[in-house]
Coordinates of N, CA and C in Angstrom, one line a residue:
M11 N -95.6 7.4 -20.7 CA -94.6 8.2 -21.7 C -94.3 9.3 -21.3
Y12 N -94.9 10.2 -20.5 CA -94.4 11.5 -20.1 C -93.4 11.4 -19.2
R13 N -93.5 10.5 -18.0 CA -92.4 10.0 -17.4 C -90.9 9.7 -17.8
I14 N -91.5 8.6 -19.0 CA -90.3 8.2 -19.5 C -89.2 9.2 -20.3
T15 N -90.4 10.0 -21.2 CA -89.7 11.2 -21.9 C -88.8 12.3 -20.8
K16 N -89.7 12.7 -19.9 CA -89.1 13.0 -18.8 C -87.7 13.1 -18.3
T17 N -87.6 11.5 -17.7 CA -86.5 10.9 -17.4 C -85.3 10.9 -18.4
F18 N -85.9 10.7 -19.6 CA -84.5 10.7 -20.7 C -84.1 11.8 -20.7
F19 N -84.9 12.8 -20.9 CA -84.6 14.3 -21.1 C -83.5 14.9 -20.1
L20 N -84.0 14.5 -18.6 CA -83.0 14.7 -17.8 C -81.7 14.1 -17.6
L21 N -82.1 12.7 -18.0 CA -80.6 12.1 -18.2 C -80.0 12.6 -19.3
V22 N -80.3 12.9 -20.4 CA -79.4 13.5 -21.6 C -78.7 14.8 -21.1
F23 N -79.9 16.0 -20.7 CA -79.5 17.0 -19.8 C -78.1 17.0 -18.9
G24 N -78.4 16.1 -18.5 CA -77.3 16.0 -17.2 C -76.2 15.5 -17.5
V25 N -75.9 14.8 -18.3 CA -74.7 14.0 -19.0 C -74.2 15.6 -20.1
F26 N -75.1 16.3 -20.8 CA -74.4 17.5 -21.5 C -74.0 18.1 -20.5
A27 N -74.5 18.6 -19.4 CA -74.2 19.5 -18.4 C -72.7 19.2 -18.0
V28 N -72.9 17.8 -17.4 CA -71.4 17.3 -17.0 C -70.4 17.7 -18.1
Q29 N -70.7 17.1 -19.3 CA -69.6 17.3 -20.1 C -69.3 18.7 -20.6
T30 N -70.1 19.7 -20.7 CA -69.8 20.9 -20.5 C -68.9 21.6 -19.7
Q31 N -69.4 21.1 -18.6 CA -68.5 21.6 -17.6 C -67.4 21.1 -17.6
A32 N -67.0 19.9 -17.6 CA -65.7 19.2 -17.8 C -64.9 19.9 -19.1
Q33 N -65.5 20.5 -20.0 CA -64.5 21.0 -21.0 C -64.0 22.4 -20.6
E34 N -64.5 23.1 -19.6 CA -63.8 24.3 -19.3 C -62.6 24.3 -18.4
P35 N -61.6 25.2 -19.2 CA -60.4 25.2 -19.0 C -60.3 25.4 -17.2
S36 N -59.3 25.2 -16.6 CA -59.1 25.3 -15.1 C -57.8 26.0 -15.3
T37 N -58.2 27.5 -14.8 CA -57.3 28.3 -15.3 C -56.2 28.8 -14.1
N38 N -56.6 28.0 -12.9 CA -55.7 28.3 -11.8 C -54.2 27.5 -12.1
V39 N -54.1 26.7 -13.0 CA -52.9 25.6 -13.5 C -52.2 26.7 -14.2
F40 N -52.5 27.8 -14.5 CA -51.6 28.8 -15.5 C -50.7 29.8 -14.6
D41 N -49.8 29.2 -14.0 CA -49.2 29.7 -12.6 C -48.0 30.6 -13.4
A42 N -48.4 31.7 -13.7 CA -47.0 32.3 -14.4 C -46.0 32.8 -13.6
E43 N -46.2 32.8 -12.1 CA -45.5 33.2 -11.3 C -44.3 32.2 -11.2
A44 N -44.6 30.7 -11.2 CA -43.7 29.8 -11.4 C -42.8 29.8 -12.3
Y45 N -43.4 29.7 -13.6 CA -42.7 29.7 -14.9 C -41.9 31.2 -14.9
I46 N -42.5 32.3 -14.8 CA -41.3 33.3 -14.4 C -40.1 33.2 -13.7
S47 N -40.3 32.5 -12.9 CA -39.0 32.1 -11.8 C -38.2 31.2 -12.3
D48 N -38.6 30.4 -13.1 CA -37.9 29.4 -14.0 C -37.0 29.9 -15.1
L49 N -37.8 30.9 -15.6 CA -37.0 31.7 -16.9 C -36.2 32.8 -16.4
N50 N -36.5 33.5 -15.0 CA -35.5 34.0 -14.4 C -34.1 33.6 -14.4
A51 N -34.2 32.3 -13.8 CA -33.1 31.5 -13.6 C -32.2 30.9 -14.8
V52 N -33.0 30.7 -16.0 CA -32.2 30.1 -16.9 C -31.6 31.6 -17.7
A53 N -32.4 32.6 -17.7 CA -32.0 33.8 -18.2 C -30.5 34.4 -17.7
E54 N -30.3 34.4 -16.3 CA -28.8 34.5 -15.9 C -27.9 33.8 -16.2
I55 N -28.3 32.5 -16.3 CA -27.0 31.8 -16.8 C -26.5 32.0 -18.3
W56 N -27.8 32.4 -19.4 CA -27.4 32.9 -20.7 C -26.4 34.0 -20.8
M57 N -26.9 35.0 -20.2 CA -26.1 36.1 -20.0 C -25.0 36.1 -19.6
Q58 N -24.6 35.2 -19.0 CA -23.0 35.1 -18.4 C -22.2 35.4 -19.7
G59 N -22.5 34.9 -20.8 CA -21.6 34.2 -21.9 C -21.5 32.9 -22.5
E60 N -20.4 32.5 -22.7 CA -20.4 31.2 -23.7 C -20.8 30.3 -22.4
L61 N -21.6 29.7 -22.8 CA -21.8 28.8 -21.9 C -20.9 27.4 -21.8
T62 N -21.2 26.8 -20.4 CA -20.1 25.4 -20.1 C -21.0 24.6 -19.9
I63 N -20.2 23.2 -19.9 CA -21.4 22.1 -19.9 C -22.1 22.0 -18.4
S64 N -21.6 22.6 -17.5 CA -22.0 22.7 -15.9 C -23.2 23.5 -16.3
D65 N -23.3 25.0 -17.0 CA -24.2 25.7 -17.2 C -26.0 25.0 -17.9
V66 N -25.0 24.1 -18.9 CA -26.3 23.4 -19.7 C -27.1 22.7 -18.5
S67 N -26.5 21.9 -17.7 CA -27.0 20.7 -16.7 C -27.5 21.7 -16.0
V68 N -27.4 22.9 -15.7 CA -28.4 23.7 -14.8 C -29.5 24.1 -15.4
I69 N -29.4 24.4 -16.8 CA -30.6 24.8 -17.7 C -31.5 23.7 -17.9
A70 N -30.9 22.6 -17.8 CA -31.7 21.2 -18.1 C -32.2 20.9 -17.1
E71 N -31.6 21.1 -15.9 CA -32.4 20.8 -14.7 C -33.6 22.1 -14.1
V72 N -33.5 23.1 -14.8 CA -34.7 24.1 -14.7 C -35.6 23.3 -15.5
G73 N -35.2 23.2 -17.1 CA -36.3 22.7 -17.6 C -37.0 21.2 -17.3
C74 N -36.4 20.6 -16.8 CA -36.9 19.2 -16.3 C -38.0 19.5 -15.2
G75 N -37.7 20.5 -14.4 CA -39.1 20.7 -13.3 C -39.6 21.6 -14.1
T76 N -39.8 22.4 -15.1 CA -40.8 23.0 -15.8 C -41.7 22.2 -16.4
V77 N -41.1 21.0 -17.2 CA -42.2 19.8 -17.7 C -42.7 18.8 -17.0
R78 N -42.0 18.8 -15.8 CA -42.9 18.0 -14.5 C -43.9 18.7 -14.1
K79 N -43.7 20.2 -14.0 CA -44.8 20.9 -13.7 C -46.1 21.1 -14.8
I80 N -45.8 21.3 -16.1 CA -46.7 21.3 -17.1 C -47.5 20.0 -17.2
L81 N -46.9 18.7 -17.0 CA -47.5 17.5 -16.8 C -48.3 17.4 -15.4
A82 N -47.7 17.9 -14.3 CA -48.6 17.3 -13.3 C -50.0 18.4 -13.4
D83 N -49.9 19.6 -14.0 CA -50.9 20.5 -14.0 C -51.7 20.2 -15.3
D84 N -51.5 19.4 -16.2 CA -52.1 19.0 -17.5 C -52.4 20.2 -18.2
L85 N -51.5 21.1 -18.2 CA -51.6 22.5 -18.6 C -52.1 22.3 -20.3
L86 N -51.4 21.3 -21.0 CA -51.6 21.0 -22.5 C -53.2 21.0 -22.9
L87 N -53.6 20.3 -21.9 CA -55.0 20.1 -22.2 C -56.0 21.3 -21.8
N88 N -55.8 21.8 -20.8 CA -56.2 23.3 -20.4 C -55.9 24.7 -21.3
T89 N -54.9 24.3 -21.9 CA -54.3 25.3 -23.1 C -55.5 25.2 -24.1
A90 N -55.6 23.8 -24.6 CA -56.4 23.5 -25.6 C -58.0 24.0 -25.5
L91 N -58.1 23.9 -24.2 CA -59.6 24.1 -23.6 C -59.8 25.7 -23.7
W92 N -58.8 26.4 -23.4 CA -58.9 27.8 -23.5 C -59.1 28.3 -24.6
L93 N -58.3 27.9 -25.6 CA -57.9 28.2 -27.0 C -59.6 28.2 -27.8
E94 N -60.0 26.8 -27.2 CA -61.6 26.3 -27.7 C -62.5 27.4 -27.2
R95 N -62.2 28.0 -25.9 CA -63.4 28.8 -25.2 C -63.1 30.3 -25.5
V96 N -62.1 30.6 -25.8 CA -61.8 32.2 -26.3 C -62.1 32.2 -27.9
G97 N -61.8 31.4 -28.5 CA -61.8 31.0 -29.9 C -60.5 31.9 -30.8
Y98 N -59.9 31.9 -31.7 CA -58.8 32.1 -32.1 C -59.0 33.3 -33.1
P99 N -58.5 34.4 -33.2 CA -59.0 35.2 -34.2 C -58.9 35.1 -35.7
E100 N -59.7 35.5 -36.7 CA -59.6 35.2 -38.0 C -58.1 35.6 -38.6
T101 N -57.7 34.9 -39.7 CA -56.7 34.8 -40.2 C -56.4 36.2 -40.9
D102 N -57.1 37.0 -41.4 CA -56.7 38.5 -41.7 C -56.5 39.4 -40.2
V103 N -56.9 39.1 -39.2 CA -56.0 39.7 -38.2 C -55.1 39.5 -37.3
V104 N -54.5 38.0 -37.6 CA -53.2 37.7 -37.7 C -52.4 38.1 -38.3
Q105 N -52.7 37.9 -39.5 CA -51.7 38.5 -40.8 C -51.6 40.0 -40.8
E106 N -52.8 40.8 -40.2 CA -52.4 42.2 -39.7 C -51.5 42.5 -38.5
T107 N -51.4 41.5 -37.9 CA -50.5 42.0 -36.6 C -49.2 42.0 -36.9
A108 N -48.4 43.1 -36.6 CA -46.9 43.2 -37.0 C -45.9 42.4 -35.8
I109 N -45.2 41.7 -36.3 CA -44.3 40.6 -35.4 C -43.8 41.8 -34.5
E110 N -43.3 43.0 -34.5 CA -42.7 44.1 -33.6 C -43.9 44.3 -32.6
D111 N -45.3 44.2 -33.0 CA -46.3 44.9 -32.1 C -46.6 43.6 -31.1
F112 N -46.3 42.2 -31.5 CA -46.6 41.0 -31.2 C -45.5 41.1 -29.8
V113 N -44.2 41.4 -30.1 CA -43.4 41.2 -29.5 C -43.1 42.3 -28.2
A114 N -43.6 43.4 -28.9 CA -43.5 44.5 -27.8 C -44.6 44.4 -26.7
F115 N -45.6 43.9 -27.2 CA -46.7 43.4 -26.4 C -46.4 42.6 -25.3
E116 N -45.4 41.3 -25.8 CA -45.3 40.5 -24.9 C -44.3 40.7 -23.8
I117 N -43.3 41.8 -24.5 CA -42.3 42.2 -23.3 C -42.9 43.0 -22.5
E118 N -43.9 43.9 -22.6 CA -44.6 44.6 -21.7 C -45.3 43.8 -20.3
E119 N -46.0 42.8 -20.9 CA -46.6 42.0 -19.7 C -45.8 40.8 -19.2
F120 N -44.3 40.5 -20.0 CA -43.3 39.8 -18.9 C -42.9 40.8 -17.9
R121 N -42.7 41.8 -18.2 CA -42.3 43.0 -17.1 C -43.4 43.0 -16.4
K122 N -44.5 43.0 -16.2 CA -45.4 42.9 -15.6 C -45.4 42.0 -14.8
A123 N -45.4 40.7 -15.3 CA -45.3 39.6 -14.3 C -44.1 39.2 -13.7
G124 N -43.1 40.0 -13.6 CA -41.6 40.2 -12.8 C -40.6 39.4 -13.7
A125 N -40.4 39.6 -15.0 CA -39.2 38.9 -15.7 C -38.0 40.1 -15.3
T126 N -37.1 39.5 -15.0 CA -35.7 40.5 -15.4 C -35.5 40.8 -16.6
E127 N -34.6 42.0 -16.5 CA -34.1 42.6 -18.0 C -33.1 41.1 -19.0
A128 N -32.8 40.5 -18.0 CA -32.0 39.3 -18.7 C -33.0 38.3 -19.1
A129 N -34.2 38.1 -18.5 CA -35.1 37.4 -19.3 C -35.8 38.1 -20.3
I130 N -36.0 39.3 -20.4 CA -36.7 40.2 -21.4 C -35.9 39.8 -22.4
G131 N -34.3 39.6 -22.3 CA -33.8 39.8 -23.5 C -33.8 38.3 -24.1
I132 N -33.6 37.4 -23.3 CA -34.1 35.9 -23.7 C -35.6 35.8 -24.5
V133 N -36.6 36.4 -24.0 CA -37.6 36.5 -24.7 C -37.9 37.0 -25.8
E134 N -37.3 38.3 -25.9 CA -37.2 39.0 -27.1 C -36.8 38.2 -28.4
Q135 N -35.1 37.4 -27.9 CA -34.5 36.8 -29.2 C -35.7 35.6 -29.4
A136 N -35.9 34.8 -28.6 CA -36.7 33.6 -29.0 C -37.8 34.1 -29.6
L137 N -38.7 34.9 -29.4 CA -40.2 35.2 -30.3 C -39.4 35.9 -31.4
F138 N -38.8 36.4 -31.7 CA -38.2 37.2 -32.6 C -37.7 36.2 -33.9
E139 N -36.7 35.7 -33.1 CA -36.0 34.5 -34.1 C -36.5 33.2 -34.2
R140 N -37.3 32.4 -33.5 CA -37.9 31.3 -33.5 C -39.5 31.0 -33.4
A141 N -40.1 32.0 -32.9 CA -41.6 31.9 -32.5 C -42.3 32.3 -34.0
T142 N -43.5 31.7 -34.0 CA -44.3 32.0 -35.3 C -45.6 32.3 -34.8
M143 N -46.2 33.2 -35.5 CA -47.8 33.2 -35.0 C -48.9 32.6 -35.9
P144 N -49.1 31.6 -35.3 CA -50.1 30.6 -36.4 C -51.5 31.3 -37.0
L145 N -51.7 31.2 -38.4 CA -52.7 31.8 -38.8 C -53.9 31.3 -38.4
E146 N -53.9 30.2 -38.4 CA -55.4 29.5 -37.7 C -55.2 28.8 -36.4
A147 N -56.4 28.5 -35.6 CA -56.0 28.5 -34.6 C -55.3 26.9 -34.4
P148 N -54.2 27.1 -33.6 CA -53.2 25.6 -33.5 C -53.8 24.9 -32.9
F149 N -53.4 23.4 -33.4 CA -53.7 22.1 -32.6 C -53.0 22.1 -31.5
I150 N -53.3 21.9 -30.1 CA -52.6 21.9 -29.2 C -52.2 20.2 -28.4
D151 N -51.4 19.6 -29.2 CA -51.2 18.2 -29.0 C -51.0 17.8 -27.7
E152 N -51.8 17.3 -26.9 CA -51.5 16.9 -25.3 C -50.8 16.0 -24.9
D153 N -50.3 14.9 -26.2 CA -49.6 13.9 -26.0 C -48.2 14.2 -26.5
L154 N -47.7 15.4 -27.0 CA -46.3 15.6 -27.5 C -45.3 15.5 -26.3
L155 N -45.7 16.0 -25.2 CA -44.9 16.2 -23.8 C -44.4 15.1 -23.5
T156 N -45.3 13.8 -23.8 CA -44.7 12.5 -23.4 C -44.2 12.0 -24.7
E157 N -44.9 11.7 -25.6 CA -44.2 11.2 -26.8 C -42.8 11.9 -27.2
S158 N -42.5 13.0 -26.8 CA -41.3 13.6 -27.2 C -40.3 13.3 -26.1
D159 N -40.5 12.5 -25.2 CA -39.7 12.1 -24.1 C -38.3 13.0 -23.7
V160 N -39.2 14.5 -23.4 CA -38.4 15.7 -23.0 C -38.4 15.7 -21.7
E161 N -38.8 14.9 -20.9 CA -38.6 14.7 -19.6 C -37.4 14.2 -19.2
T162 N -37.4 12.7 -19.9 CA -36.4 12.0 -19.8 C -35.0 12.9 -20.4
R163 N -35.0 13.5 -21.4 CA -33.7 14.2 -21.8 C -33.6 15.4 -21.2
F164 N -34.5 16.2 -20.3 CA -34.1 17.3 -19.7 C -33.5 16.7 -18.4
C165 N -34.1 15.8 -17.8 CA -33.8 15.5 -16.4 C -32.6 14.6 -16.2
E166 N -32.3 13.6 -17.3 CA -31.1 13.1 -17.5 C -29.9 14.0 -17.6
A167 N -30.0 15.0 -18.4 CA -29.3 16.1 -18.8 C -28.5 16.7 -17.6
R168 N -29.2 16.7 -16.3 CA -28.7 17.1 -15.3 C -27.6 17.0 -14.5
I169 N -27.0 15.6 -15.0 CA -25.7 14.9 -14.9 C -24.7 15.7 -15.6
L170 N -24.8 16.2 -16.7 CA -23.7 16.6 -17.5 C -22.5 17.2 -17.0
G171 N -23.1 17.9 -16.0 CA -22.2 18.8 -14.9 C -21.0 17.7 -14.4
G172 N -21.3 16.8 -14.2 CA -20.4 15.6 -13.4 C -19.1 15.2 -14.4
T173 N -19.2 15.7 -15.6 CA -17.8 15.3 -16.6 C -17.5 16.7 -17.1
G174 N -16.1 17.1 -16.7 CA -15.7 18.3 -17.7 C -16.7 19.2 -17.3
P175 N -17.2 19.8 -16.4 CA -18.3 20.7 -15.8 C -17.7 22.0 -16.4
N176 N -16.6 22.5 -16.5 CA -16.0 23.6 -17.0 C -15.7 23.7 -18.6
A177 N -15.9 22.7 -19.0 CA -15.8 22.7 -20.4 C -16.8 23.6 -21.3
P178 N -16.5 24.2 -22.4 CA -17.1 24.7 -23.3 C -18.4 23.7 -23.9
A179 N -19.6 24.2 -23.7 CA -20.9 23.3 -24.2 C -20.5 23.3 -25.8
G180 N -21.1 22.1 -26.2 CA -20.5 21.5 -27.7 C -21.9 21.9 -28.2
E181 N -22.2 21.5 -29.5 CA -23.3 21.9 -30.6 C -24.5 21.0 -29.5
A182 N -24.3 19.9 -29.6 CA -25.6 19.3 -28.7 C -26.0 19.6 -27.3
E183 N -24.7 20.0 -26.6 CA -25.5 20.7 -25.4 C -26.1 21.7 -25.5
L184 N -25.5 22.7 -26.6 CA -26.4 24.0 -26.8 C -27.9 23.8 -27.4
F185 N -27.9 22.6 -28.1 CA -29.2 22.4 -29.1 C -30.3 22.2 -27.7
L186 N -29.7 21.2 -26.6 CA -30.5 20.7 -25.3 C -31.0 22.0 -24.7
A187 N -30.0 23.3 -24.4 CA -29.9 24.0 -23.6 C -31.0 25.3 -24.5
T188 N -30.9 25.4 -25.5 CA -32.2 26.2 -26.5 C -33.5 25.3 -26.4
A189 N -33.5 24.1 -26.6 CA -34.7 23.4 -26.7 C -35.7 23.7 -24.9
A190 N -34.6 23.6 -24.2 CA -35.4 23.9 -22.7 C -35.7 25.3 -22.7
T191 N -34.8 26.0 -23.0 CA -35.3 27.4 -22.9 C -36.4 28.2 -23.7
D192 N -36.6 27.1 -24.9 CA -38.1 27.4 -25.9 C -39.3 27.0 -25.2
V193 N -39.1 26.0 -24.4 CA -40.1 25.6 -23.5 C -40.4 26.2 -22.6
I194 N -39.6 26.9 -21.6 CA -39.8 27.8 -20.9 C -40.2 28.8 -21.2
V195 N -40.1 29.8 -22.3 CA -40.2 30.9 -22.8 C -41.8 30.4 -23.6
G196 N -42.0 29.4 -23.9 CA -43.3 29.2 -24.7 C -44.4 29.0 -23.5
V197 N -43.9 28.3 -22.7 CA -44.9 27.8 -21.6 C -45.2 29.0 -20.5
T198 N -44.5 30.1 -20.4 CA -44.5 31.4 -19.7 C -45.3 32.2 -20.7
T199 N -45.0 32.2 -21.9 CA -45.8 33.0 -22.9 C -47.3 32.4 -22.5
I200 N -47.5 31.1 -22.7 CA -49.1 31.0 -22.6 C -49.7 31.3 -21.5
T201 N -48.8 31.0 -20.2 CA -50.0 31.2 -19.0 C -49.9 32.9 -18.4
I202 N -49.2 33.6 -19.2 CA -49.4 35.1 -19.0 C -50.7 35.3 -20.0
D203 N -50.6 34.8 -21.3 CA -51.4 35.3 -22.0 C -52.9 34.9 -21.8
V204 N -53.0 33.4 -21.3 CA -54.2 32.9 -20.7 C -54.8 34.1 -19.4
L205 N -54.0 34.2 -18.8 CA -54.4 35.0 -17.9 C -54.8 36.7 -18.1
I206 N -54.4 37.3 -19.1 CA -54.7 38.4 -19.6 C -55.9 38.3 -20.4
S207 N -56.4 37.2 -21.3 CA -57.4 37.0 -22.0 C -58.5 36.5 -21.1
T208 N -58.4 36.2 -19.9 CA -59.3 35.9 -18.9 C -59.5 37.0 -17.9
G209 N -58.8 38.1 -17.7 CA -59.1 39.0 -16.9 C -59.6 40.1 -17.4
S210 N -59.0 41.3 -17.2 CA -59.8 42.7 -17.3 C -58.9 43.6 -18.4
G211 N -58.4 42.8 -19.7 CA -57.4 43.6 -20.2 C -58.0 44.2 -21.5
G212 N -59.4 44.0 -21.6 CA -60.0 44.5 -22.5 C -60.0 43.7 -24.0
L213 N -60.8 44.0 -24.9 CA -61.1 43.3 -26.0 C -59.8 43.3 -27.1
A214 N -58.9 44.1 -27.3 CA -57.7 44.6 -28.3 C -56.8 43.5 -27.4
A215 N -56.5 43.8 -26.1 CA -55.5 43.1 -25.3 C -55.9 41.5 -25.2
G216 N -57.0 41.2 -25.1 CA -57.6 39.7 -25.2 C -57.5 39.0 -26.5
V217 N -57.5 39.6 -27.7 CA -57.5 39.5 -29.2 C -55.6 39.0 -29.3
M218 N -55.0 40.3 -28.9 CA -53.5 40.0 -28.8 C -53.1 38.8 -28.0
A219 N -53.7 38.6 -26.7 CA -52.8 37.7 -26.1 C -53.5 36.2 -26.8
V220 N -54.3 36.1 -27.5 CA -54.8 34.8 -27.9 C -53.7 34.4 -29.0
I221 N -53.3 35.4 -30.0 CA -52.3 35.5 -30.7 C -51.3 35.1 -30.4
S222 N -50.8 35.8 -29.2 CA -49.6 35.5 -28.4 C -49.5 34.1 -27.9
G223 N -50.6 33.7 -27.5 CA -50.6 32.2 -26.9 C -50.3 31.1 -27.9
G224 N -51.2 31.4 -29.2 CA -50.6 30.5 -30.2 C -49.1 30.8 -30.5
A225 N -48.3 31.5 -30.3 CA -47.1 31.6 -30.6 C -46.1 31.3 -29.7
G226 N -46.5 31.3 -28.5 CA -46.3 30.5 -27.4 C -46.1 29.0 -27.5
W227 N -47.5 28.2 -28.0 CA -47.2 27.1 -28.3 C -46.4 26.8 -29.3
D228 N -46.4 27.8 -30.5 CA -45.4 27.2 -31.5 C -44.0 27.0 -31.1
L229 N -43.6 28.0 -30.3 CA -42.4 27.9 -29.7 C -42.2 26.7 -28.5
M230 N -43.0 26.5 -28.0 CA -42.8 25.6 -27.0 C -42.8 24.3 -27.9
K231 N -43.6 23.9 -28.9 CA -43.9 23.0 -29.6 C -42.2 22.7 -30.3
K232 N -41.8 23.6 -30.9 CA -40.0 23.8 -31.4 C -39.3 23.1 -30.1
G233 N -39.3 23.6 -29.0 CA -38.3 23.4 -27.9 C -38.9 21.7 -27.7
L234 N -40.0 21.2 -28.1 CA -40.5 19.4 -27.7 C -40.0 19.0 -28.8
G235 N -39.5 19.6 -29.8 CA -39.0 18.6 -31.1 C -40.1 18.3 -32.0
G236 N -41.5 19.1 -31.8 CA -42.7 18.4 -32.7 C -43.2 19.7 -34.1

């Protein structure tokens, strides 16, 4: 009886240990440098003025690469695991966080990560105008990336420049460019904030980073059409 019980305990404990280990996020997939590079490239195009069809095709191409990296790294799953591990702040903490403080925090961190001034302008506008700080822990939908078919939309839009490349971008093209930019800004926000919260930023920085990570997902979700 003792041997059976001991064996059963070891089996159950072993399975539990494996499951617990499997639930740890892989922080090495949060490659802020790569996403900052994508953001800087897109920002330079936006800052040139009125977008052309060719400009949108380039933004879509960058967005295509961003989405493929997110998929390859299983980033959404790891983001969900990260939020589960660090815990999302209480509602009253989020409510007491001013949007100005949140954006100022992010801008400083984006600068540290290598964002250009053009990229900072894009980040500030996106966060102020389109991002929301979730009051409760957001649900990271790991399937949204594939269900939204955003990879196909962004990657196929790379050929837009082949037809009237210098013509001004229309409403549909601008919507696509904004969606790609929101995904890039959102995922970059998440990756930067994960690195802050798992580093030595201190408790206050960690709390702000988790809130900011939630806002990054909210913006990314808007870009995905979710």
